[in-house]
CSV table of C-alpha atoms in Angstrom, one decimal:
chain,number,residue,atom,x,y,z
A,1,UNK,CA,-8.9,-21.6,-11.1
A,2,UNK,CA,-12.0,-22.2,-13.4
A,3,UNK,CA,-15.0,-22.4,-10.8
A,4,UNK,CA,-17.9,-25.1,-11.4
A,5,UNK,CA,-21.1,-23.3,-11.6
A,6,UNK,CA,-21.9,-24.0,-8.2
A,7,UNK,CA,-19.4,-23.0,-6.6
A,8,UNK,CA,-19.9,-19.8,-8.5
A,9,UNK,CA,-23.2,-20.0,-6.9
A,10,UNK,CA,-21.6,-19.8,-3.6
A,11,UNK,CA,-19.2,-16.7,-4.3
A,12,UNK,CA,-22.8,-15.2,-5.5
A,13,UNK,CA,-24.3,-16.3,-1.9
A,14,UNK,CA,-21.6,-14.9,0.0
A,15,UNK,CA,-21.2,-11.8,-2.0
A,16,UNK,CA,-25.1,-10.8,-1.3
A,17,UNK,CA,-25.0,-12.5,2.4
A,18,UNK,CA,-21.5,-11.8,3.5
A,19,UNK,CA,-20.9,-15.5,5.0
A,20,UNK,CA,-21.9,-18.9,3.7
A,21,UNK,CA,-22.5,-21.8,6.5
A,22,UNK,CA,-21.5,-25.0,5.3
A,23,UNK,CA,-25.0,-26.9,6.6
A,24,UNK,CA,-27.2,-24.6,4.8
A,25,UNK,CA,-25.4,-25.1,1.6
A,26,UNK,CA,-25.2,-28.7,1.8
A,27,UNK,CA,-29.0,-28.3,2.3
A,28,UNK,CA,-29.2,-26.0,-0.6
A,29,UNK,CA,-27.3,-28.1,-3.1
A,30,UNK,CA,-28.4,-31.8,-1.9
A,31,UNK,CA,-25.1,-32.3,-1.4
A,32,UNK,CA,-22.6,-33.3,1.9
A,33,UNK,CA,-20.7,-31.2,3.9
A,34,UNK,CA,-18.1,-32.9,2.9
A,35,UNK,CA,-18.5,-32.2,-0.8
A,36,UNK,CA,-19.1,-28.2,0.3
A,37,UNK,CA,-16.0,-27.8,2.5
A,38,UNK,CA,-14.0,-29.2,-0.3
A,39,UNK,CA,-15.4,-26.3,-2.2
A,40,UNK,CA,-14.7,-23.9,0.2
A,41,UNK,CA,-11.2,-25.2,0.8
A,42,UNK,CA,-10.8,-24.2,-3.0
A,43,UNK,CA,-12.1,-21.4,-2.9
A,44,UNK,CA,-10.7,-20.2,0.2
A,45,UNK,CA,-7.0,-21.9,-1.6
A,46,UNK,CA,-8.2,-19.7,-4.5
A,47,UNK,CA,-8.9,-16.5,-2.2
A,48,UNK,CA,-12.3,-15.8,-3.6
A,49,UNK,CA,-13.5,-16.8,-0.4
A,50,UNK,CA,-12.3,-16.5,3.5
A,51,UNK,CA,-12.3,-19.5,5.6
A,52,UNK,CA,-14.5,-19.0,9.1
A,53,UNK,CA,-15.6,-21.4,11.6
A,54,UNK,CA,-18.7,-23.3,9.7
A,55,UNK,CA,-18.2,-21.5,6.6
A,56,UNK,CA,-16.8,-18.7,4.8
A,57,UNK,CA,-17.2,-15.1,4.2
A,58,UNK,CA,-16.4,-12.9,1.2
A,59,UNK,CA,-13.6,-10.9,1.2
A,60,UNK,CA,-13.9,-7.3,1.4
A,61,UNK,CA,-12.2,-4.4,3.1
A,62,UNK,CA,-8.6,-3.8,2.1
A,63,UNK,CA,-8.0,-7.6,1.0
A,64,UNK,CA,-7.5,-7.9,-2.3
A,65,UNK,CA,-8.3,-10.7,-4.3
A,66,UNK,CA,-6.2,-13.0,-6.4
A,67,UNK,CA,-6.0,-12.3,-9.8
A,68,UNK,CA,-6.6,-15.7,-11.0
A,69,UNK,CA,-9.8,-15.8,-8.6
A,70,UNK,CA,-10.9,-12.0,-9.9
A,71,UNK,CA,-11.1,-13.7,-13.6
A,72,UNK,CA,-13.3,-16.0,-12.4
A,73,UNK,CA,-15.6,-14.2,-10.3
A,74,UNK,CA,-18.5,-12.1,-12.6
A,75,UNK,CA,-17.0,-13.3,-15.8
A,76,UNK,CA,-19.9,-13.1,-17.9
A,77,UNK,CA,-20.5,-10.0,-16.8
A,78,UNK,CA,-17.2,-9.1,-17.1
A,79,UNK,CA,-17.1,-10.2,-20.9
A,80,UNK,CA,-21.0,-8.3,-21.5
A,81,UNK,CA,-19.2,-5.5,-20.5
A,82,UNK,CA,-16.2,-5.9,-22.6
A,83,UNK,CA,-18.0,-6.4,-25.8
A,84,UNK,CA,-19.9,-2.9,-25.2
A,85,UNK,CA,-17.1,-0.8,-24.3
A,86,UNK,CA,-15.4,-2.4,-28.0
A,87,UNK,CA,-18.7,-1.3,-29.5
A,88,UNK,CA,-17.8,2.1,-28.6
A,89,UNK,CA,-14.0,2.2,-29.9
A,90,UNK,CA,-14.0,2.9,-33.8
A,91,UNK,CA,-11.6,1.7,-36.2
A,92,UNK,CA,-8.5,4.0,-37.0
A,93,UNK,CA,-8.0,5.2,-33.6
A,94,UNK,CA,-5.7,5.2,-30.1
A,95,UNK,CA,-6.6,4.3,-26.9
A,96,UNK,CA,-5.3,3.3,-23.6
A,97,UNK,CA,-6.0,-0.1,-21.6
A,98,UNK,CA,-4.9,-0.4,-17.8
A,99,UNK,CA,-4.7,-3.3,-15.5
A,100,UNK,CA,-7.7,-5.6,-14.5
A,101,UNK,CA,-9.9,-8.8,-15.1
A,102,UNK,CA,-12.6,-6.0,-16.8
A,103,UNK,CA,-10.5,-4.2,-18.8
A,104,UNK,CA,-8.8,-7.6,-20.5
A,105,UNK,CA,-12.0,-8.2,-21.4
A,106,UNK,CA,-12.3,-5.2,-23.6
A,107,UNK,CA,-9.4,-6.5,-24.9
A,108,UNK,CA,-10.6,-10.0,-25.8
A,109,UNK,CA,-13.7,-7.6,-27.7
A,110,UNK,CA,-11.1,-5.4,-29.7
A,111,UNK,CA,-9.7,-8.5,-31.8
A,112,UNK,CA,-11.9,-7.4,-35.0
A,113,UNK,CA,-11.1,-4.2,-35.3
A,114,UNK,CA,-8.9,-2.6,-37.8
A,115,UNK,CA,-6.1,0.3,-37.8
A,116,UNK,CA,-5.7,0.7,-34.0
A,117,UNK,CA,-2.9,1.6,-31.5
A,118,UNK,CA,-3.3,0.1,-28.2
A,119,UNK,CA,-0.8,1.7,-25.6
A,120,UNK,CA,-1.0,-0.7,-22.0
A,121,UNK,CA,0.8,-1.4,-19.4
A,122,UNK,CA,-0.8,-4.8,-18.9
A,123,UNK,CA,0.9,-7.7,-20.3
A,124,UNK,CA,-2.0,-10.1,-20.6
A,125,UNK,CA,-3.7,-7.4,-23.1
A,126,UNK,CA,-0.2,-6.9,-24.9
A,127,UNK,CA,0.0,-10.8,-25.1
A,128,UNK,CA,-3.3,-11.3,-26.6
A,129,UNK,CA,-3.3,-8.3,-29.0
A,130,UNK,CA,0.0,-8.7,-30.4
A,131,UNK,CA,-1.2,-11.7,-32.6
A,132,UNK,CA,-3.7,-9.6,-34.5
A,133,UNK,CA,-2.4,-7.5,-37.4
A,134,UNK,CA,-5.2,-5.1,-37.5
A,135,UNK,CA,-3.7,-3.8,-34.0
A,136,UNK,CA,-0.2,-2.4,-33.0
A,137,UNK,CA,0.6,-2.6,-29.6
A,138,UNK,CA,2.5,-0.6,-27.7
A,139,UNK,CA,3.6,-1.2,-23.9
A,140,UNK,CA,5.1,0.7,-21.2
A,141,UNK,CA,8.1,-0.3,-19.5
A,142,UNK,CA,8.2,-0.3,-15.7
A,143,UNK,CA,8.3,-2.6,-12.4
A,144,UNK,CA,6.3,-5.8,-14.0
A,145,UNK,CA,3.9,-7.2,-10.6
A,146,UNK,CA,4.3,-10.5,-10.4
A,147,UNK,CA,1.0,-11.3,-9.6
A,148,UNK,CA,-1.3,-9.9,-12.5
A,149,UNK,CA,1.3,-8.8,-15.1
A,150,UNK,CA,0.8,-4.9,-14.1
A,151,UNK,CA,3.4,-2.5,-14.9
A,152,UNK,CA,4.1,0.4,-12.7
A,153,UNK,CA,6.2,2.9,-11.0
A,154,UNK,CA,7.4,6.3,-12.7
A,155,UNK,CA,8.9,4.7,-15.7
A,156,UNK,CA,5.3,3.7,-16.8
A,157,UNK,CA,4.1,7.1,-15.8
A,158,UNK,CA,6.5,8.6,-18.2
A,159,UNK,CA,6.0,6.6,-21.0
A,160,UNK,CA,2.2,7.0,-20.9
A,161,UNK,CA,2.5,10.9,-20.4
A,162,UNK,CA,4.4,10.7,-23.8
A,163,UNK,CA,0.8,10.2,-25.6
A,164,UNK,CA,-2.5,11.4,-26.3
A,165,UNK,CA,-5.2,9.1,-27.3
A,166,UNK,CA,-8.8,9.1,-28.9
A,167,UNK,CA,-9.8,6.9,-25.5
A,168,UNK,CA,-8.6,4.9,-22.4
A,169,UNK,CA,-10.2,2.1,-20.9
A,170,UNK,CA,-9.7,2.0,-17.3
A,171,UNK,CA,-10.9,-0.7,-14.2
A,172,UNK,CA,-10.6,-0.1,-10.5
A,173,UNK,CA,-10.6,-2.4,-7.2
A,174,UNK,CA,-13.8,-0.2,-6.1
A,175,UNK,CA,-16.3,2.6,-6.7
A,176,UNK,CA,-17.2,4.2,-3.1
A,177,UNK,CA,-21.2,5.6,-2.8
A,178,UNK,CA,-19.7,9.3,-3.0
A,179,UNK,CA,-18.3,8.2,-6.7
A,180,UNK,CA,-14.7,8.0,-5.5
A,181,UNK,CA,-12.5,5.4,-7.6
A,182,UNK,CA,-10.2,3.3,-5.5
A,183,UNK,CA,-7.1,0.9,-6.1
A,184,UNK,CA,-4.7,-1.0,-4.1
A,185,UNK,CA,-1.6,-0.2,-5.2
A,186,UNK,CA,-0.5,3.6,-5.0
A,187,UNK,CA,1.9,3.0,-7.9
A,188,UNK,CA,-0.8,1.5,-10.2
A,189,UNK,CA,-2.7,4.4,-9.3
A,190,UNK,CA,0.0,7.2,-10.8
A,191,UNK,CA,-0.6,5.1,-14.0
A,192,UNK,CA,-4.4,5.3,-13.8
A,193,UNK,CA,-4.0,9.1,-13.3
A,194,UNK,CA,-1.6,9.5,-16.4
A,195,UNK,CA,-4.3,7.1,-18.6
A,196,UNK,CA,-7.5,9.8,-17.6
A,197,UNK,CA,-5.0,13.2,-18.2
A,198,UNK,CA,-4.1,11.9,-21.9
A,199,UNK,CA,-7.3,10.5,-23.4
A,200,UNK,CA,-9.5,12.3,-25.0
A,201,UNK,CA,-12.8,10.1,-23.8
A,202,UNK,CA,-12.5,8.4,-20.4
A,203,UNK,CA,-14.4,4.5,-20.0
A,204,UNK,CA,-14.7,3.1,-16.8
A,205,UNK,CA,-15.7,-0.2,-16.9
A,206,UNK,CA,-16.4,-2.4,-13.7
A,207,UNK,CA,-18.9,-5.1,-12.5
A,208,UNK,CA,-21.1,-4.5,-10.2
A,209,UNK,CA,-19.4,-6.3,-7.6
A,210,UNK,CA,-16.9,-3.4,-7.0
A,211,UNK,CA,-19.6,-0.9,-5.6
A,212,UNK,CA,-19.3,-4.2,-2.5
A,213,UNK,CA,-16.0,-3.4,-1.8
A,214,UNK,CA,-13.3,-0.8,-1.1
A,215,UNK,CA,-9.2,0.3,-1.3
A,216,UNK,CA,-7.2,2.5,0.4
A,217,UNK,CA,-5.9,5.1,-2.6
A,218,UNK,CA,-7.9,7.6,-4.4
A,219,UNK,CA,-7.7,7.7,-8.3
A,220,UNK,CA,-9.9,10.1,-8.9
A,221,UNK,CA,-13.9,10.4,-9.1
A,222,UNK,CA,-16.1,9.2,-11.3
A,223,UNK,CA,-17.3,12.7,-12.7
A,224,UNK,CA,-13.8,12.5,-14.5
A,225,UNK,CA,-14.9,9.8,-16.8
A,226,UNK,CA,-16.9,10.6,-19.7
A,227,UNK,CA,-18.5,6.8,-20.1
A,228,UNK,CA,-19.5,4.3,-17.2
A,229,UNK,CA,-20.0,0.5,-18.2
A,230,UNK,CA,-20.9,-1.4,-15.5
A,231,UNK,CA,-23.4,-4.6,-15.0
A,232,UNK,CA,-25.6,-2.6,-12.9
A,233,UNK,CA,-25.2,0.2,-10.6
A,234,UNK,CA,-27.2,-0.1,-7.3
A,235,UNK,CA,-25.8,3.2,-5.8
A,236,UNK,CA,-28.7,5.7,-6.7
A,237,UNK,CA,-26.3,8.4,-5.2
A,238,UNK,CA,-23.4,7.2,-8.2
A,239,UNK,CA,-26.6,7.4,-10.7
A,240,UNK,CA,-27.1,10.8,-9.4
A,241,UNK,CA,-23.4,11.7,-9.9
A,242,UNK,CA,-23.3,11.0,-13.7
A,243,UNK,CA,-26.2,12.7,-14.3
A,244,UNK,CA,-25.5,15.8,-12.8
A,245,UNK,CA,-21.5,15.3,-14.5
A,246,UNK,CA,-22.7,14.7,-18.2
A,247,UNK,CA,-21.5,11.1,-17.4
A,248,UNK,CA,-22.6,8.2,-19.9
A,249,UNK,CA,-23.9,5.5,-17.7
A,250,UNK,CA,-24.7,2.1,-19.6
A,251,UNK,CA,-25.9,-0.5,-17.8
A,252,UNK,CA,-25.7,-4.1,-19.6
A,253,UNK,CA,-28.5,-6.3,-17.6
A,254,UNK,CA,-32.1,-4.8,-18.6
């Protein structure tokens, strides 16, 4: 689901509030309430959004939210983020890229560049980098999730444990205030663990929205990564940890 800009506006609002009412955005807008629960409906059909009584709230906790909707939400941060991170990757070298909205988005970035070996295990990366000859692409076999085009489980741990690479690109579901790095899904997290033992230089790149939520398994922590692209980072505790861990923080608002 594409989302009009305002109700982008009103994942933004909830995001920063929590809940939504439907009166005070019809108010905000100029619009009826009519016209605003229909935009709720979608985005609640979309699961960007949680339907309450009167309104809506964002979804945080150990919901996680459709993959569809995830592309959507922060996507121009997502893509400020994802031509940075390809700044950084030079020609004639290997790298890693795991599942996520963010990390697809690096993708998109790397189509001009030249002489590289892109080992994933996400098929949307795979499917979009296969058609430029400058990159080889090679993909790990596994359990394929039906929902985002992940592949897991041990055979995927295998096959990544196989390399060693100039750099991986890695996203997460959500960055706790201690610097923790969370996921969902404990077998997407073996992967994730695999990607940061065999690279050589370790990018993290989420948007900001991810220091809002949280998961239930442990990756690892962010003084394992060696470079941390984010929108902006509001933790002054997570600013602290890269400093004191030699961690490259790049910030691309301001």
């Amino acid at each position: 689901m594409l989302l009009t800009p305002r109700q982008e506006e009103i994942v933004a609002l909830a995001k920063a509030n929590g809940k939504v009412l439907v009166d005070e955005l019809a108010v905000r807008f100029s619009v009826t309430p009519q016209t605003i629960r229909k935009d709720l409906n979608d985005l609640c059909d979309a699961r960007a959004l949680t339907r309450v009584h009167g309104g809506a709230i964002f979804p945080t906790g150990n919901e996680n939210v459709k993959y569809e909707s995830r592309r959507a939400i922060a996507a121009a941060e997502k893509q400020a983020i994802g031509r940075m991170a390809a700044g950084l990757i030079p020609d004639n070298s290997s790298l890693f890229i795991n599942i996520g909205t963010t990390t697809e988005a690096v993708g998109e970035a790397l189509a001009d560049h030249r002489e590289l070996m892109v080992i994933t295990n996400n098929i949307n990366v795979a499917n979009r980098l296969r058609l430029f000859s400058g990159i080889e692409v090679v993909i790990a076999g596994g359990v394929v999730r039906r929902e985002d085009g992940g592949i897991v489980g041990e055979a995927a741990v295998d096959f990544i444990r196989q390399f060693k690479v100039d750099f991986a690109v890695i996203g997460v579901s959500a960055i706790d205030e201690d610097g923790a790095l969370l996921d969902f899904d404990f077998r997407e997290v073996k992967v994730a663990q695999a990607i940061i033992s065999n690279a050589r230089h370790v990018i993290l790149v989420s948007d900001s929205s991810k220091f809002e939520r949280t998961a239930p398994v442990r990756i690892g922590h962010i003084s394992q990564i060696h470079t941390f692209i984010t929108d902006h980072c509001p933790l002054e505790r997570v600013r602290s940890i890269c400093a004191e861990n030699d961690v490259r923080l790049i910030e691309t608002e301001g």
